[in-house]
Amino acid sequence: VQLQASGGGLVQAGGSLRLSCAASGSIFSINAMGWYRQAPGKMRVMVASITDGGSAHYADSVKGRFTISRGYAENTVYLQMNSLRSEYTAVYYCAAAPRATGWGLSNYWGQGTLVTVSS
């Protein structure tokens, strides 16, 4: 599975950005897609995920601000980020969970996209 992410950039605090991720390859082997982020000097953490059935989950820190959704083509996922805060500055990674194992060490990863929120 290959994941191609896009949409990062520089935005002022309070602004919005939308990240996109398209999966290709053996997409039948995944059952969820999502986004992680890694801030400088910190661990990579999950931000939001969505199952192939459409069930979405969010980290507490982004609830009410971020919305994850799937595109018409089910191999695409979006992350709408509103009311951005400077502490959201990080590299955001698209990820997919293997159907066989779920989220964990076997995640598929896309390249990161940098989101910088200026205060």
PDB file of C-alpha atoms in Angstrom:
ATOM      1  CA  VAL A   1       0.000   0.000   0.000  1.00  0.00           C
ATOM      2  CA  GLN A   2       1.309   3.426  -0.931  1.00  0.00           C
ATOM      3  CA  LEU A   3       0.001   6.592   0.662  1.00  0.00           C
ATOM      4  CA  GLN A   4       0.377  10.036  -0.882  1.00  0.00           C
ATOM      5  CA  ALA A   5      -0.344  12.969   1.394  1.00  0.00           C
ATOM      6  CA  SER A   6      -0.697  16.618   0.527  1.00  0.00           C
ATOM      7  CA  GLY A   7      -2.075  19.887   1.837  1.00  0.00           C
ATOM      8  CA  GLY A   8       0.284  21.079   4.529  1.00  0.00           C
ATOM      9  CA  GLY A   9       1.550  24.610   4.761  1.00  0.00           C
ATOM     10  CA  LEU A  10       1.777  27.750   6.817  1.00  0.00           C
ATOM     11  CA  VAL A  11      -1.344  29.185   8.405  1.00  0.00           C
ATOM     12  CA  GLN A  12      -2.075  31.703  11.105  1.00  0.00           C
ATOM     13  CA  ALA A  13      -3.547  30.648  14.405  1.00  0.00           C
ATOM     14  CA  GLY A  14      -7.302  30.363  14.101  1.00  0.00           C
ATOM     15  CA  GLY A  15      -7.081  29.478  10.428  1.00  0.00           C
ATOM     16  CA  SER A  16      -7.875  26.285   8.569  1.00  0.00           C
ATOM     17  CA  LEU A  17      -6.136  23.722   6.403  1.00  0.00           C
ATOM     18  CA  ARG A  18      -7.242  20.541   4.717  1.00  0.00           C
ATOM     19  CA  LEU A  19      -4.941  17.570   4.324  1.00  0.00           C
ATOM     20  CA  SER A  20      -5.546  14.897   1.714  1.00  0.00           C
ATOM     21  CA  CYS A  21      -4.250  11.372   1.420  1.00  0.00           C
ATOM     22  CA  ALA A  22      -4.710   8.900  -1.398  1.00  0.00           C
ATOM     23  CA  ALA A  23      -3.983   5.208  -1.020  1.00  0.00           C
ATOM     24  CA  SER A  24      -2.958   2.986  -3.897  1.00  0.00           C
ATOM     25  CA  GLY A  25      -1.854  -0.573  -4.344  1.00  0.00           C
ATOM     26  CA  SER A  26      -3.441  -3.336  -2.287  1.00  0.00           C
ATOM     27  CA  ILE A  27      -6.071  -1.144  -0.692  1.00  0.00           C
ATOM     28  CA  PHE A  28      -8.264  -4.169  -0.010  1.00  0.00           C
ATOM     29  CA  SER A  29      -5.704  -5.109   2.661  1.00  0.00           C
ATOM     30  CA  ILE A  30      -6.427  -2.057   4.823  1.00  0.00           C
ATOM     31  CA  ASN A  31      -9.498  -1.357   6.907  1.00  0.00           C
ATOM     32  CA  ALA A  32      -8.810   2.082   8.304  1.00  0.00           C
ATOM     33  CA  MET A  33      -6.948   5.243   7.423  1.00  0.00           C
ATOM     34  CA  GLY A  34      -5.910   8.111   9.570  1.00  0.00           C
ATOM     35  CA  TRP A  35      -3.501  10.846  10.471  1.00  0.00           C
ATOM     36  CA  TYR A  36      -0.696  11.007  12.981  1.00  0.00           C
ATOM     37  CA  ARG A  37       1.418  14.012  13.834  1.00  0.00           C
ATOM     38  CA  GLN A  38       4.874  14.471  15.243  1.00  0.00           C
ATOM     39  CA  ALA A  39       5.896  17.763  16.771  1.00  0.00           C
ATOM     40  CA  PRO A  40       9.583  18.638  17.177  1.00  0.00           C
ATOM     41  CA  GLY A  41      11.109  16.601  19.965  1.00  0.00           C
ATOM     42  CA  LYS A  42       7.937  14.621  20.594  1.00  0.00           C
ATOM     43  CA  MET A  43       6.589  11.209  19.757  1.00  0.00           C
ATOM     44  CA  ARG A  44       4.330  10.540  16.820  1.00  0.00           C
ATOM     45  CA  VAL A  45       0.725  10.373  17.987  1.00  0.00           C
ATOM     46  CA  MET A  46      -2.564   9.599  16.324  1.00  0.00           C
ATOM     47  CA  VAL A  47      -4.783  12.569  15.579  1.00  0.00           C
ATOM     48  CA  ALA A  48      -7.770  11.011  13.845  1.00  0.00           C
ATOM     49  CA  SER A  49      -8.794   7.830  12.104  1.00  0.00           C
ATOM     50  CA  ILE A  50     -11.697   6.484  10.123  1.00  0.00           C
ATOM     51  CA  THR A  51     -12.659   2.910   9.417  1.00  0.00           C
ATOM     52  CA  ASP A  52     -13.813   1.574   6.089  1.00  0.00           C
ATOM     53  CA  GLY A  53     -17.276   1.585   7.617  1.00  0.00           C
ATOM     54  CA  GLY A  54     -17.027   5.323   8.232  1.00  0.00           C
ATOM     55  CA  SER A  55     -16.530   5.295  11.995  1.00  0.00           C
ATOM     56  CA  ALA A  56     -14.322   8.214  13.015  1.00  0.00           C
ATOM     57  CA  HIS A  57     -12.167   8.621  16.094  1.00  0.00           C
ATOM     58  CA  TYR A  58     -10.288  11.673  17.330  1.00  0.00           C
ATOM     59  CA  ALA A  59      -7.619  12.525  19.851  1.00  0.00           C
ATOM     60  CA  ASP A  60      -9.100  14.571  22.681  1.00  0.00           C
ATOM     61  CA  SER A  61      -6.864  17.497  21.767  1.00  0.00           C
ATOM     62  CA  VAL A  62      -8.525  17.963  18.375  1.00  0.00           C
ATOM     63  CA  LYS A  63     -12.135  17.052  19.022  1.00  0.00           C
ATOM     64  CA  GLY A  64     -14.421  19.760  17.730  1.00  0.00           C
ATOM     65  CA  ARG A  65     -11.644  21.279  15.611  1.00  0.00           C
ATOM     66  CA  PHE A  66     -10.685  18.499  13.184  1.00  0.00           C
ATOM     67  CA  THR A  67     -12.898  16.396  10.946  1.00  0.00           C
ATOM     68  CA  ILE A  68     -11.758  13.289   9.148  1.00  0.00           C
ATOM     69  CA  SER A  69     -13.702  12.037   6.158  1.00  0.00           C
ATOM     70  CA  ARG A  70     -13.433   9.698   3.233  1.00  0.00           C
ATOM     71  CA  GLY A  71     -13.653  10.796  -0.346  1.00  0.00           C
ATOM     72  CA  TYR A  72     -16.013   9.481  -2.988  1.00  0.00           C
ATOM     73  CA  ALA A  73     -13.188   7.188  -3.948  1.00  0.00           C
ATOM     74  CA  GLU A  74     -12.857   5.242  -0.741  1.00  0.00           C
ATOM     75  CA  ASN A  75      -9.112   5.134  -1.015  1.00  0.00           C
ATOM     76  CA  THR A  76      -8.961   8.852  -0.210  1.00  0.00           C
ATOM     77  CA  VAL A  77      -9.148  10.427   3.213  1.00  0.00           C
ATOM     78  CA  TYR A  78      -9.235  14.064   4.237  1.00  0.00           C
ATOM     79  CA  LEU A  79      -8.471  15.900   7.452  1.00  0.00           C
ATOM     80  CA  GLN A  80     -10.191  19.265   7.784  1.00  0.00           C
ATOM     81  CA  MET A  81      -8.414  21.264  10.451  1.00  0.00           C
ATOM     82  CA  ASN A  82     -10.146  24.346  11.815  1.00  0.00           C
ATOM     83  CA  SER A  83      -9.345  26.807  14.575  1.00  0.00           C
ATOM     84  CA  LEU A  84      -5.714  25.852  14.370  1.00  0.00           C
ATOM     85  CA  ARG A  85      -3.450  26.499  17.329  1.00  0.00           C
ATOM     86  CA  SER A  86       0.303  27.001  17.386  1.00  0.00           C
ATOM     87  CA  GLU A  87       0.739  23.776  19.331  1.00  0.00           C
ATOM     88  CA  TYR A  88      -0.626  21.902  16.324  1.00  0.00           C
ATOM     89  CA  THR A  89       2.551  22.673  14.431  1.00  0.00           C
ATOM     90  CA  ALA A  90       3.960  19.318  13.407  1.00  0.00           C
ATOM     91  CA  VAL A  91       4.674  16.974  10.569  1.00  0.00           C
ATOM     92  CA  TYR A  92       1.426  15.187   9.770  1.00  0.00           C
ATOM     93  CA  TYR A  93       1.586  11.626   8.467  1.00  0.00           C
ATOM     94  CA  CYS A  94      -1.103   9.751   6.630  1.00  0.00           C
ATOM     95  CA  ALA A  95      -1.350   6.161   7.781  1.00  0.00           C
ATOM     96  CA  ALA A  96      -3.353   3.042   7.083  1.00  0.00           C
ATOM     97  CA  ALA A  97      -4.075   0.045   9.254  1.00  0.00           C
ATOM     98  CA  PRO A  98      -3.646  -3.457   7.857  1.00  0.00           C
ATOM     99  CA  ARG A  99      -6.857  -5.446   7.963  1.00  0.00           C
ATOM    100  CA  ALA A 100      -4.980  -8.370   9.485  1.00  0.00           C
ATOM    101  CA  THR A 101      -3.435  -6.565  12.437  1.00  0.00           C
ATOM    102  CA  GLY A 102      -5.136  -3.206  12.955  1.00  0.00           C
ATOM    103  CA  TRP A 103      -3.291  -0.083  14.058  1.00  0.00           C
ATOM    104  CA  GLY A 104       0.176  -0.731  15.354  1.00  0.00           C
ATOM    105  CA  LEU A 105       3.666  -1.606  14.296  1.00  0.00           C
ATOM    106  CA  SER A 106       2.529  -2.749  10.862  1.00  0.00           C
ATOM    107  CA  ASN A 107       0.973   0.564   9.867  1.00  0.00           C
ATOM    108  CA  TYR A 108       1.502   1.759   6.343  1.00  0.00           C
ATOM    109  CA  TRP A 109       2.895   5.282   6.246  1.00  0.00           C
ATOM    110  CA  GLY A 110       2.842   8.095   3.774  1.00  0.00           C
ATOM    111  CA  GLN A 111       5.399  10.833   3.600  1.00  0.00           C
ATOM    112  CA  GLY A 112       4.883  13.580   6.106  1.00  0.00           C
ATOM    113  CA  THR A 113       3.463  16.956   5.317  1.00  0.00           C
ATOM    114  CA  LEU A 114       4.476  19.923   7.437  1.00  0.00           C
ATOM    115  CA  VAL A 115       1.814  22.053   9.063  1.00  0.00           C
ATOM    116  CA  THR A 116       3.070  25.261  10.628  1.00  0.00           C
ATOM    117  CA  VAL A 117       0.683  27.389  12.655  1.00  0.00           C
ATOM    118  CA  SER A 118       1.988  30.845  13.406  1.00  0.00           C
ATOM    119  CA  SER A 119       0.780  32.674  16.489  1.00  0.00           C
TER     120      SER A 119
END
